[in-house]
Structures are given as C-alpha cells and as structure tokens.
Amino acid sequence: MARLGPRSFQVLIGTISCVLAVACAPERTPEPSGEAGPRLIDASGIEHGFEPPASRIVSLVPSATQTLHAIGAEGALVGRTDFDTEDWAQALPSVGGGLGPNLETIVSLRPDLVVRFAGEQDPRTVERLDELGIRHVAVRPDHVEDIYSMTILLGRATGRSHQADSLVSAIKDDLADLAASVHDRPRLRVAYVLGGSPPWVAGPDTYIAEVLEIVGGINAFEDLDALYTSVSPEEFRIREIDVILMSADTDFDRALAPGARIEIVGAGLELPGPGIAEAARSIARSLHGSGNG
C-alpha cells in the first residue's frame, strides 16, 4: 500500500469506504424486516422499517456521524469511531475504527442500531452483529446522490425525516447555485491528491469527481479504472494539469506537475457528508476566485 499521511489515512479508512476494495457487492439478498412503518433500502440492498425510531446509535461512518448531528439527532448517538474528531463528539465513547471495530465496546453501549459501511471489507463485523442480534444499516457515500440517500435513511431511522429532507434540499440548492455561479468560467483540468507516495488521487465515478464538475473543473484522472488509487510519477508528468488540490497536511512532490498551480483546500471535501456544499464552495474559490454566493 502507498504511504499516506495521517489525515489522508483517516479519510481513506474512515470515510471513503471502498478505496481498497475491488468490488463491493451486497452481503445478502434483500428481505422484509417484518416491522411496521415507513421502509427504505440501505446501501447493501437490505429493506428496513423504522418503527419505533432508533434511540441508541453507534456510528461506524464519520460522514454518517456528522449527518446525524446535522439533522439534530446527535442525542441518539452513544458511540463513534476514532475518526470522529469534532469537539462535540468527544464526549462519546469510541469503538475504534469504522472497519473492524471493538465489538465488546459496541455491545456494552447497548445500541438499537449500528450504522456501518456497505461492502465486503469487514464481513466479520456484519456476521457478529447478526449473531448478537444488533440491528445495523449500511451506507456507502461514493457519490453525491449517496450522500442524499444516506441523509434520508438516517432521518427515517431517527424519526427526523423532515429535518433530513430539509438538509438534502439545502445541499441541492447550494450546489445548483454554485454551478450557476461558475458556469461562464474557464474549465480547468484538476487533480485532487489525497496524499501518499506514490500519490493517491480521486478517480472517476466518485463524489469528488462530481464536485469538481460542479465547480467548473475536469478531473485530470477521469480515465482511471478505480475510485481512488495511487498513480505513478509518470502518470502525472504525461497529463495536462492546471490545478492540483490537496488538504493542508498532504505531502506532495511539486516536481511531479511543475506547470500546475497548487491549491491547499483543507480536508473538507474528504468527508462525504452534510458539509459537501461548503467544501465545494471553497474549491470554487480556489479555482476561480468565485463561489462566495
């Protein structure tokens, strides 16, 4: 594996759920839960009803943790991961990582719902939660639309559907306004670097690529065959790159793209959650001096 800096490592393991997986197929065939109330299908293809709403939640996905906070459901949280570093979350006990969490700690928190990653990276956790009779729902925010689906799912799970719908509408409106504000700006070829040696970049079919498109950019690595992957120095040198975006703690050899402008945009975009519109606006300002709204 390429060597990643501390923040980028947290992001790849804690929030970008399938970066190391070849494929992420559903774990089991969808089946009714037998419960009354509204029903939704989660990111693993499982249908859920949420009556009564969950009141004790362990979140194994930092973007889900932030979403619960954004819809006013943080009072239902009883556990988080080591990657949930916001001040407001520090009073909550940590269960370790989002993948391979400490199951004894989870059990001790007596959750009525665990929010986990969808995919095949951590089958043992899924099996043990099933064996222990602990209910879980899966999220996988690979795309912008997945962020909306996750928000709606968590709103339904906590009895805060109205707040979740309002948050989704606000994000959609903000992104639409941002796209309109940069419509006439020159389109720039952009590489989003997550860190590492050789460097990891965001490829096509990711929410990061979608945001770059929204803010008037073209993903310089849109032809890769992975969502996120390391690329050789030669790959940088043969591409036309106008701007390289990276978070403040990313270690990048600027000689790889001597003609590119380097912009430090922070790590806001590396968390696919309720702050995506704010992160997109920051990137628009970096690319075009626009997006102030």
PDB file of C-alpha atoms in Angstrom:
ATOM      1  CA  MET A   1       0.000   0.000   0.000  1.00  0.00           C
ATOM      2  CA  ALA A   2       1.183   3.530  -0.706  1.00  0.00           C
ATOM      3  CA  ARG A   3       2.233   5.507   2.341  1.00  0.00           C
ATOM      4  CA  LEU A   4      -0.414   8.004   3.351  1.00  0.00           C
ATOM      5  CA  GLY A   5      -0.226  10.994   5.639  1.00  0.00           C
ATOM      6  CA  PRO A   6      -2.158  10.921   8.936  1.00  0.00           C
ATOM      7  CA  ARG A   7      -5.199  12.881   7.777  1.00  0.00           C
ATOM      8  CA  SER A   8      -5.430  11.169   4.386  1.00  0.00           C
ATOM      9  CA  PHE A   9      -5.126   7.774   6.052  1.00  0.00           C
ATOM     10  CA  GLN A  10      -8.053   8.648   8.317  1.00  0.00           C
ATOM     11  CA  VAL A  11     -10.079   9.721   5.313  1.00  0.00           C
ATOM     12  CA  LEU A  12      -9.372   6.639   3.240  1.00  0.00           C
ATOM     13  CA  ILE A  13     -10.097   4.215   6.056  1.00  0.00           C
ATOM     14  CA  GLY A  14     -12.680   6.221   7.958  1.00  0.00           C
ATOM     15  CA  THR A  15     -14.831   7.825   5.271  1.00  0.00           C
ATOM     16  CA  ILE A  16     -14.046   6.616   1.734  1.00  0.00           C
ATOM     17  CA  SER A  17     -15.463   3.187   2.189  1.00  0.00           C
ATOM     18  CA  CYS A  18     -14.294   1.188  -0.849  1.00  0.00           C
ATOM     19  CA  VAL A  19     -10.883   2.610  -1.652  1.00  0.00           C
ATOM     20  CA  LEU A  20      -9.101  -0.701  -1.094  1.00  0.00           C
ATOM     21  CA  ALA A  21     -11.889  -2.987  -2.339  1.00  0.00           C
ATOM     22  CA  VAL A  22     -12.023  -4.412  -5.849  1.00  0.00           C
ATOM     23  CA  ALA A  23     -15.797  -4.628  -5.691  1.00  0.00           C
ATOM     24  CA  CYS A  24     -18.445  -4.045  -3.049  1.00  0.00           C
ATOM     25  CA  ALA A  25     -21.345  -6.371  -3.667  1.00  0.00           C
ATOM     26  CA  PRO A  26     -24.333  -6.571  -1.292  1.00  0.00           C
ATOM     27  CA  GLU A  27     -23.765  -9.003   1.543  1.00  0.00           C
ATOM     28  CA  ARG A  28     -27.170 -10.697   1.345  1.00  0.00           C
ATOM     29  CA  THR A  29     -30.429 -10.719  -0.521  1.00  0.00           C
ATOM     30  CA  PRO A  30     -32.926  -8.002   0.455  1.00  0.00           C
ATOM     31  CA  GLU A  31     -35.696  -9.291   2.654  1.00  0.00           C
ATOM     32  CA  PRO A  32     -38.506  -7.664   4.615  1.00  0.00           C
ATOM     33  CA  SER A  33     -37.747  -6.846   8.222  1.00  0.00           C
ATOM     34  CA  GLY A  34     -41.262  -7.636   9.384  1.00  0.00           C
ATOM     35  CA  GLU A  35     -41.609  -4.261  11.083  1.00  0.00           C
ATOM     36  CA  ALA A  36     -44.308  -1.660  10.635  1.00  0.00           C
ATOM     37  CA  GLY A  37     -43.738   1.870   9.471  1.00  0.00           C
ATOM     38  CA  PRO A  38     -42.017   3.520   6.515  1.00  0.00           C
ATOM     39  CA  ARG A  39     -39.440   1.382   4.717  1.00  0.00           C
ATOM     40  CA  LEU A  40     -36.191   2.183   2.940  1.00  0.00           C
ATOM     41  CA  ILE A  41     -33.459   0.120   1.304  1.00  0.00           C
ATOM     42  CA  ASP A  42     -29.940   0.730   2.580  1.00  0.00           C
ATOM     43  CA  ALA A  43     -26.684   0.713   0.597  1.00  0.00           C
ATOM     44  CA  SER A  44     -26.304  -3.060   0.936  1.00  0.00           C
ATOM     45  CA  GLY A  45     -29.749  -3.701  -0.560  1.00  0.00           C
ATOM     46  CA  ILE A  46     -31.495  -4.524   2.716  1.00  0.00           C
ATOM     47  CA  GLU A  47     -35.005  -3.194   3.329  1.00  0.00           C
ATOM     48  CA  HIS A  48     -35.690  -1.614   6.702  1.00  0.00           C
ATOM     49  CA  GLY A  49     -38.642  -0.298   8.623  1.00  0.00           C
ATOM     50  CA  PHE A  50     -38.028   2.176  11.442  1.00  0.00           C
ATOM     51  CA  GLU A  51     -40.812   1.976  13.976  1.00  0.00           C
ATOM     52  CA  PRO A  52     -40.055   2.976  16.643  1.00  0.00           C
ATOM     53  CA  PRO A  53     -37.126   5.235  15.683  1.00  0.00           C
ATOM     54  CA  ALA A  54     -33.642   4.291  16.868  1.00  0.00           C
ATOM     55  CA  SER A  55     -32.660   5.951  20.142  1.00  0.00           C
ATOM     56  CA  ARG A  56     -29.202   4.426  20.798  1.00  0.00           C
ATOM     57  CA  ILE A  57     -26.938   4.564  17.751  1.00  0.00           C
ATOM     58  CA  VAL A  58     -23.314   3.572  17.229  1.00  0.00           C
ATOM     59  CA  SER A  59     -21.962   5.148  14.057  1.00  0.00           C
ATOM     60  CA  LEU A  60     -19.025   3.465  12.322  1.00  0.00           C
ATOM     61  CA  VAL A  61     -19.045   6.005   9.487  1.00  0.00           C
ATOM     62  CA  PRO A  62     -17.796   9.541  10.211  1.00  0.00           C
ATOM     63  CA  SER A  63     -19.906  11.100   7.454  1.00  0.00           C
ATOM     64  CA  ALA A  64     -22.965   9.433   8.992  1.00  0.00           C
ATOM     65  CA  THR A  65     -21.970  10.754  12.421  1.00  0.00           C
ATOM     66  CA  GLN A  66     -21.843  14.282  11.024  1.00  0.00           C
ATOM     67  CA  THR A  67     -25.147  13.773   9.226  1.00  0.00           C
ATOM     68  CA  LEU A  68     -26.865  12.696  12.442  1.00  0.00           C
ATOM     69  CA  HIS A  69     -25.527  15.845  14.073  1.00  0.00           C
ATOM     70  CA  ALA A  70     -26.684  17.999  11.145  1.00  0.00           C
ATOM     71  CA  ILE A  71     -30.274  16.746  11.388  1.00  0.00           C
ATOM     72  CA  GLY A  72     -30.370  17.229  15.153  1.00  0.00           C
ATOM     73  CA  ALA A  73     -30.192  13.541  16.027  1.00  0.00           C
ATOM     74  CA  GLU A  74     -26.838  13.610  17.826  1.00  0.00           C
ATOM     75  CA  GLY A  75     -28.685  12.943  21.080  1.00  0.00           C
ATOM     76  CA  ALA A  76     -29.280   9.383  19.866  1.00  0.00           C
ATOM     77  CA  LEU A  77     -25.557   8.732  19.377  1.00  0.00           C
ATOM     78  CA  VAL A  78     -23.948   6.550  22.028  1.00  0.00           C
ATOM     79  CA  GLY A  79     -20.750   5.594  20.181  1.00  0.00           C
ATOM     80  CA  ARG A  80     -18.392   6.847  17.464  1.00  0.00           C
ATOM     81  CA  THR A  81     -15.080   5.942  15.811  1.00  0.00           C
ATOM     82  CA  ASP A  82     -11.581   7.264  16.405  1.00  0.00           C
ATOM     83  CA  PHE A  83     -12.004   9.296  13.204  1.00  0.00           C
ATOM     84  CA  ASP A  84     -14.850  11.406  14.592  1.00  0.00           C
ATOM     85  CA  THR A  85     -12.677  14.257  15.826  1.00  0.00           C
ATOM     86  CA  GLU A  86     -15.194  17.110  16.135  1.00  0.00           C
ATOM     87  CA  ASP A  87     -15.327  18.708  19.573  1.00  0.00           C
ATOM     88  CA  TRP A  88     -18.991  17.896  20.051  1.00  0.00           C
ATOM     89  CA  ALA A  89     -18.330  14.162  19.518  1.00  0.00           C
ATOM     90  CA  GLN A  90     -15.502  13.802  22.032  1.00  0.00           C
ATOM     91  CA  ALA A  91     -17.819  13.052  24.941  1.00  0.00           C
ATOM     92  CA  LEU A  92     -18.955   9.892  23.137  1.00  0.00           C
ATOM     93  CA  PRO A  93     -17.025   6.649  23.707  1.00  0.00           C
ATOM     94  CA  SER A  94     -15.043   5.399  20.714  1.00  0.00           C
ATOM     95  CA  VAL A  95     -15.357   1.854  19.371  1.00  0.00           C
ATOM     96  CA  GLY A  96     -12.093   2.106  17.415  1.00  0.00           C
ATOM     97  CA  GLY A  97     -12.077   2.068  13.640  1.00  0.00           C
ATOM     98  CA  GLY A  98     -15.006   2.015  11.281  1.00  0.00           C
ATOM     99  CA  LEU A  99     -13.722  -1.266   9.875  1.00  0.00           C
ATOM    100  CA  GLY A 100     -13.021  -3.944  12.485  1.00  0.00           C
ATOM    101  CA  PRO A 101     -14.415  -2.003  15.465  1.00  0.00           C
ATOM    102  CA  ASN A 102     -14.241  -3.250  19.045  1.00  0.00           C
ATOM    103  CA  LEU A 103     -17.368  -5.381  19.279  1.00  0.00           C
ATOM    104  CA  GLU A 104     -17.174  -5.717  23.075  1.00  0.00           C
ATOM    105  CA  THR A 105     -17.385  -1.940  23.349  1.00  0.00           C
ATOM    106  CA  ILE A 106     -20.303  -1.847  20.914  1.00  0.00           C
ATOM    107  CA  VAL A 107     -22.192  -4.448  22.946  1.00  0.00           C
ATOM    108  CA  SER A 108     -21.525  -2.530  26.179  1.00  0.00           C
ATOM    109  CA  LEU A 109     -23.162   0.571  24.675  1.00  0.00           C
ATOM    110  CA  ARG A 110     -26.451  -1.361  24.158  1.00  0.00           C
ATOM    111  CA  PRO A 111     -27.227   0.139  20.725  1.00  0.00           C
ATOM    112  CA  ASP A 112     -30.527  -0.447  18.980  1.00  0.00           C
ATOM    113  CA  LEU A 113     -28.848   0.490  15.682  1.00  0.00           C
ATOM    114  CA  VAL A 114     -25.330   0.402  14.244  1.00  0.00           C
ATOM    115  CA  VAL A 115     -24.560   2.431  11.129  1.00  0.00           C
ATOM    116  CA  ARG A 116     -21.794   0.726   9.150  1.00  0.00           C
ATOM    117  CA  PHE A 117     -20.049   0.721   5.782  1.00  0.00           C
ATOM    118  CA  ALA A 118     -21.612  -1.235   2.931  1.00  0.00           C
ATOM    119  CA  GLY A 119     -19.237  -3.649   1.257  1.00  0.00           C
ATOM    120  CA  GLU A 120     -17.142  -6.747   1.756  1.00  0.00           C
ATOM    121  CA  GLN A 121     -14.171  -5.166   3.520  1.00  0.00           C
ATOM    122  CA  ASP A 122     -15.276  -6.233   7.010  1.00  0.00           C
ATOM    123  CA  PRO A 123     -17.525  -9.318   6.855  1.00  0.00           C
ATOM    124  CA  ARG A 124     -16.692 -10.367  10.419  1.00  0.00           C
ATOM    125  CA  THR A 125     -18.354  -7.294  11.913  1.00  0.00           C
ATOM    126  CA  VAL A 126     -21.526  -7.941   9.908  1.00  0.00           C
ATOM    127  CA  GLU A 127     -21.594 -11.589  10.989  1.00  0.00           C
ATOM    128  CA  ARG A 128     -21.076 -10.775  14.663  1.00  0.00           C
ATOM    129  CA  LEU A 129     -23.722  -8.047  14.703  1.00  0.00           C
ATOM    130  CA  ASP A 130     -26.172 -10.544  13.206  1.00  0.00           C
ATOM    131  CA  GLU A 131     -25.181 -13.216  15.739  1.00  0.00           C
ATOM    132  CA  LEU A 132     -25.618 -10.759  18.596  1.00  0.00           C
ATOM    133  CA  GLY A 133     -28.990  -9.595  17.312  1.00  0.00           C
ATOM    134  CA  ILE A 134     -27.822  -5.998  16.929  1.00  0.00           C
ATOM    135  CA  ARG A 135     -29.569  -4.241  14.121  1.00  0.00           C
ATOM    136  CA  HIS A 136     -27.426  -2.461  11.525  1.00  0.00           C
ATOM    137  CA  VAL A 137     -27.909  -0.360   8.425  1.00  0.00           C
ATOM    138  CA  ALA A 138     -25.317   0.166   5.710  1.00  0.00           C
ATOM    139  CA  VAL A 139     -24.288   3.394   3.995  1.00  0.00           C
ATOM    140  CA  ARG A 140     -21.765   3.935   1.222  1.00  0.00           C
ATOM    141  CA  PRO A 141     -21.314   7.584   0.177  1.00  0.00           C
ATOM    142  CA  ASP A 142     -19.403   7.054  -3.076  1.00  0.00           C
ATOM    143  CA  HIS A 143     -21.466   9.630  -4.988  1.00  0.00           C
ATOM    144  CA  VAL A 144     -23.267  12.878  -4.236  1.00  0.00           C
ATOM    145  CA  GLU A 145     -26.587  11.075  -4.636  1.00  0.00           C
ATOM    146  CA  ASP A 146     -25.440   8.584  -1.992  1.00  0.00           C
ATOM    147  CA  ILE A 147     -24.999  11.470   0.449  1.00  0.00           C
ATOM    148  CA  TYR A 148     -28.637  12.377  -0.108  1.00  0.00           C
ATOM    149  CA  SER A 149     -29.752   8.749   0.292  1.00  0.00           C
ATOM    150  CA  MET A 150     -27.734   8.379   3.493  1.00  0.00           C
ATOM    151  CA  THR A 151     -29.270  11.535   4.921  1.00  0.00           C
ATOM    152  CA  ILE A 152     -32.812  10.402   4.139  1.00  0.00           C
ATOM    153  CA  LEU A 153     -32.128   6.934   5.568  1.00  0.00           C
ATOM    154  CA  LEU A 154     -30.740   8.340   8.819  1.00  0.00           C
ATOM    155  CA  GLY A 155     -33.585  10.818   9.062  1.00  0.00           C
ATOM    156  CA  ARG A 156     -36.093   7.998   8.746  1.00  0.00           C
ATOM    157  CA  ALA A 157     -34.172   5.836  11.230  1.00  0.00           C
ATOM    158  CA  THR A 158     -34.250   8.565  13.893  1.00  0.00           C
ATOM    159  CA  GLY A 159     -37.715   9.967  13.304  1.00  0.00           C
ATOM    160  CA  ARG A 160     -36.303  13.160  11.821  1.00  0.00           C
ATOM    161  CA  SER A 161     -37.396  12.802   8.218  1.00  0.00           C
ATOM    162  CA  HIS A 162     -38.436  16.445   7.920  1.00  0.00           C
ATOM    163  CA  GLN A 163     -35.021  17.675   9.045  1.00  0.00           C
ATOM    164  CA  ALA A 164     -33.279  15.224   6.713  1.00  0.00           C
ATOM    165  CA  ASP A 165     -35.383  16.284   3.741  1.00  0.00           C
ATOM    166  CA  SER A 166     -34.657  19.937   4.513  1.00  0.00           C
ATOM    167  CA  LEU A 167     -30.922  19.256   4.677  1.00  0.00           C
ATOM    168  CA  VAL A 168     -30.949  17.437   1.335  1.00  0.00           C
ATOM    169  CA  SER A 169     -32.912  20.275  -0.282  1.00  0.00           C
ATOM    170  CA  ALA A 170     -30.483  22.848   1.116  1.00  0.00           C
ATOM    171  CA  ILE A 171     -27.438  20.968  -0.204  1.00  0.00           C
ATOM    172  CA  LYS A 172     -29.026  20.550  -3.628  1.00  0.00           C
ATOM    173  CA  ASP A 173     -29.914  24.240  -3.800  1.00  0.00           C
ATOM    174  CA  ASP A 174     -26.431  25.299  -2.709  1.00  0.00           C
ATOM    175  CA  LEU A 175     -24.733  23.085  -5.291  1.00  0.00           C
ATOM    176  CA  ALA A 176     -27.078  24.285  -8.034  1.00  0.00           C
ATOM    177  CA  ASP A 177     -26.371  27.924  -7.163  1.00  0.00           C
ATOM    178  CA  LEU A 178     -22.653  27.208  -7.123  1.00  0.00           C
ATOM    179  CA  ALA A 179     -22.763  25.528 -10.542  1.00  0.00           C
ATOM    180  CA  ALA A 180     -24.588  28.549 -11.945  1.00  0.00           C
ATOM    181  CA  SER A 181     -22.035  30.958 -10.442  1.00  0.00           C
ATOM    182  CA  VAL A 182     -19.111  29.303 -12.279  1.00  0.00           C
ATOM    183  CA  HIS A 183     -20.965  28.465 -15.482  1.00  0.00           C
ATOM    184  CA  ASP A 184     -19.067  31.010 -17.588  1.00  0.00           C
ATOM    185  CA  ARG A 185     -15.662  30.421 -16.037  1.00  0.00           C
ATOM    186  CA  PRO A 186     -12.908  28.545 -17.956  1.00  0.00           C
ATOM    187  CA  ARG A 187     -12.919  24.817 -17.257  1.00  0.00           C
ATOM    188  CA  LEU A 188      -9.690  23.752 -15.585  1.00  0.00           C
ATOM    189  CA  ARG A 189      -8.076  20.312 -15.536  1.00  0.00           C
ATOM    190  CA  VAL A 190      -7.826  19.409 -11.847  1.00  0.00           C
ATOM    191  CA  ALA A 191      -6.166  16.621  -9.873  1.00  0.00           C
ATOM    192  CA  TYR A 192      -7.378  16.000  -6.325  1.00  0.00           C
ATOM    193  CA  VAL A 193      -4.491  14.480  -4.362  1.00  0.00           C
ATOM    194  CA  LEU A 194      -5.201  12.558  -1.159  1.00  0.00           C
ATOM    195  CA  GLY A 195      -1.553  12.082  -0.239  1.00  0.00           C
ATOM    196  CA  GLY A 196       0.788   9.115  -0.228  1.00  0.00           C
ATOM    197  CA  SER A 197       3.942   8.082  -2.041  1.00  0.00           C
ATOM    198  CA  PRO A 198       3.261   7.428  -4.863  1.00  0.00           C
ATOM    199  CA  PRO A 199       0.341   9.854  -4.588  1.00  0.00           C
ATOM    200  CA  TRP A 200      -3.262   8.720  -4.306  1.00  0.00           C
ATOM    201  CA  VAL A 201      -5.808  10.590  -6.404  1.00  0.00           C
ATOM    202  CA  ALA A 202      -9.579  10.685  -6.808  1.00  0.00           C
ATOM    203  CA  GLY A 203     -10.593   8.875  -9.978  1.00  0.00           C
ATOM    204  CA  PRO A 204     -13.840   8.914 -11.966  1.00  0.00           C
ATOM    205  CA  ASP A 205     -17.300   7.994 -10.689  1.00  0.00           C
ATOM    206  CA  THR A 206     -16.641   9.468  -7.238  1.00  0.00           C
ATOM    207  CA  TYR A 207     -18.359  12.248  -5.359  1.00  0.00           C
ATOM    208  CA  ILE A 208     -15.089  14.190  -5.543  1.00  0.00           C
ATOM    209  CA  ALA A 209     -15.133  13.982  -9.346  1.00  0.00           C
ATOM    210  CA  GLU A 210     -18.770  15.116  -9.301  1.00  0.00           C
ATOM    211  CA  VAL A 211     -17.908  18.122  -7.153  1.00  0.00           C
ATOM    212  CA  LEU A 212     -15.039  19.041  -9.473  1.00  0.00           C
ATOM    213  CA  GLU A 213     -17.522  19.005 -12.348  1.00  0.00           C
ATOM    214  CA  ILE A 214     -19.988  21.166 -10.402  1.00  0.00           C
ATOM    215  CA  VAL A 215     -17.344  23.817  -9.683  1.00  0.00           C
ATOM    216  CA  GLY A 216     -16.185  24.013 -13.291  1.00  0.00           C
ATOM    217  CA  GLY A 217     -13.327  21.551 -13.244  1.00  0.00           C
ATOM    218  CA  ILE A 218     -12.371  18.486 -15.243  1.00  0.00           C
ATOM    219  CA  ASN A 219     -10.897  15.558 -13.350  1.00  0.00           C
ATOM    220  CA  ALA A 220      -7.418  15.090 -14.806  1.00  0.00           C
ATOM    221  CA  PHE A 221      -7.619  11.416 -13.820  1.00  0.00           C
ATOM    222  CA  GLU A 222     -11.082  10.739 -15.205  1.00  0.00           C
ATOM    223  CA  ASP A 223      -9.779   7.763 -17.220  1.00  0.00           C
ATOM    224  CA  LEU A 224      -8.652   5.650 -14.247  1.00  0.00           C
ATOM    225  CA  ASP A 225     -10.395   2.337 -13.564  1.00  0.00           C
ATOM    226  CA  ALA A 226     -10.636   2.798  -9.777  1.00  0.00           C
ATOM    227  CA  LEU A 227     -12.462   5.173  -7.482  1.00  0.00           C
ATOM    228  CA  TYR A 228      -9.297   6.043  -5.572  1.00  0.00           C
ATOM    229  CA  THR A 229      -5.819   4.738  -6.354  1.00  0.00           C
ATOM    230  CA  SER A 230      -2.129   5.555  -6.333  1.00  0.00           C
ATOM    231  CA  VAL A 231      -0.593   6.697  -9.616  1.00  0.00           C
ATOM    232  CA  SER A 232       3.000   6.690 -10.791  1.00  0.00           C
ATOM    233  CA  PRO A 233       5.052   9.885 -11.204  1.00  0.00           C
ATOM    234  CA  GLU A 234       4.939   9.253 -14.949  1.00  0.00           C
ATOM    235  CA  GLU A 235       1.143   9.460 -14.876  1.00  0.00           C
ATOM    236  CA  PHE A 236       1.395  12.989 -13.513  1.00  0.00           C
ATOM    237  CA  ARG A 237       4.030  14.068 -15.980  1.00  0.00           C
ATOM    238  CA  ILE A 238       2.155  12.970 -19.098  1.00  0.00           C
ATOM    239  CA  ARG A 239      -1.091  14.719 -18.165  1.00  0.00           C
ATOM    240  CA  GLU A 240      -2.129  18.292 -18.699  1.00  0.00           C
ATOM    241  CA  ILE A 241      -2.974  19.539 -15.195  1.00  0.00           C
ATOM    242  CA  ASP A 242      -3.903  23.146 -14.460  1.00  0.00           C
ATOM    243  CA  VAL A 243      -4.538  22.867 -10.731  1.00  0.00           C
ATOM    244  CA  ILE A 244      -3.668  20.360  -8.022  1.00  0.00           C
ATOM    245  CA  LEU A 245      -5.952  20.391  -4.973  1.00  0.00           C
ATOM    246  CA  MET A 246      -4.862  18.900  -1.680  1.00  0.00           C
ATOM    247  CA  SER A 247      -5.529  19.141   2.023  1.00  0.00           C
ATOM    248  CA  ALA A 248      -3.162  21.155   4.174  1.00  0.00           C
ATOM    249  CA  ASP A 249      -1.263  18.165   5.574  1.00  0.00           C
ATOM    250  CA  THR A 250      -0.735  16.373   2.250  1.00  0.00           C
ATOM    251  CA  ASP A 251       2.891  15.709   1.323  1.00  0.00           C
ATOM    252  CA  PHE A 252       3.196  16.108  -2.454  1.00  0.00           C
ATOM    253  CA  ASP A 253       6.260  16.349  -4.682  1.00  0.00           C
ATOM    254  CA  ARG A 254       5.580  19.508  -6.651  1.00  0.00           C
ATOM    255  CA  ALA A 255       8.122  18.452  -9.260  1.00  0.00           C
ATOM    256  CA  LEU A 256       5.601  15.880 -10.499  1.00  0.00           C
ATOM    257  CA  ALA A 257       3.491  18.633 -12.051  1.00  0.00           C
ATOM    258  CA  PRO A 258       5.735  21.688 -12.435  1.00  0.00           C
ATOM    259  CA  GLY A 259       3.245  23.595 -14.584  1.00  0.00           C
ATOM    260  CA  ALA A 260       0.301  23.157 -12.241  1.00  0.00           C
ATOM    261  CA  ARG A 261      -0.951  25.619  -9.667  1.00  0.00           C
ATOM    262  CA  ILE A 262      -1.084  24.114  -6.173  1.00  0.00           C
ATOM    263  CA  GLU A 263      -4.103  24.980  -4.028  1.00  0.00           C
ATOM    264  CA  ILE A 264      -4.484  23.942  -0.401  1.00  0.00           C
ATOM    265  CA  VAL A 265      -8.223  23.500   0.194  1.00  0.00           C
ATOM    266  CA  GLY A 266      -8.290  21.716   3.527  1.00  0.00           C
ATOM    267  CA  ALA A 267      -9.804  18.305   4.092  1.00  0.00           C
ATOM    268  CA  GLY A 268     -13.471  19.317   3.988  1.00  0.00           C
ATOM    269  CA  LEU A 269     -14.173  17.538   0.708  1.00  0.00           C
ATOM    270  CA  GLU A 270     -12.702  14.311   2.053  1.00  0.00           C
ATOM    271  CA  LEU A 271     -15.752  13.765   4.246  1.00  0.00           C
ATOM    272  CA  PRO A 272     -18.807  12.966   2.092  1.00  0.00           C
ATOM    273  CA  GLY A 273     -21.459  14.367   4.358  1.00  0.00           C
ATOM    274  CA  PRO A 274     -23.514  17.464   5.158  1.00  0.00           C
ATOM    275  CA  GLY A 275     -20.579  19.837   4.610  1.00  0.00           C
ATOM    276  CA  ILE A 276     -20.138  18.949   0.948  1.00  0.00           C
ATOM    277  CA  ALA A 277     -21.652  22.188  -0.389  1.00  0.00           C
ATOM    278  CA  GLU A 278     -19.417  24.309   1.841  1.00  0.00           C
ATOM    279  CA  ALA A 279     -16.388  22.289   0.709  1.00  0.00           C
ATOM    280  CA  ALA A 280     -17.411  22.702  -2.936  1.00  0.00           C
ATOM    281  CA  ARG A 281     -17.716  26.458  -2.478  1.00  0.00           C
ATOM    282  CA  SER A 282     -14.211  26.594  -1.013  1.00  0.00           C
ATOM    283  CA  ILE A 283     -12.860  24.710  -4.007  1.00  0.00           C
ATOM    284  CA  ALA A 284     -14.673  27.048  -6.404  1.00  0.00           C
ATOM    285  CA  ARG A 285     -12.971  29.989  -4.730  1.00  0.00           C
ATOM    286  CA  SER A 286      -9.610  28.252  -5.099  1.00  0.00           C
ATOM    287  CA  LEU A 287     -10.157  27.510  -8.777  1.00  0.00           C
ATOM    288  CA  HIS A 288     -11.893  30.678  -9.939  1.00  0.00           C
ATOM    289  CA  GLY A 289     -11.915  33.200  -7.122  1.00  0.00           C
ATOM    290  CA  SER A 290     -15.684  32.552  -7.130  1.00  0.00           C
ATOM    291  CA  GLY A 291     -18.335  30.832  -5.073  1.00  0.00           C
ATOM    292  CA  ASN A 292     -18.793  33.460  -2.402  1.00  0.00           C
ATOM    293  CA  GLY A 293     -22.563  33.383  -3.069  1.00  0.00           C
TER     294      GLY A 293
END
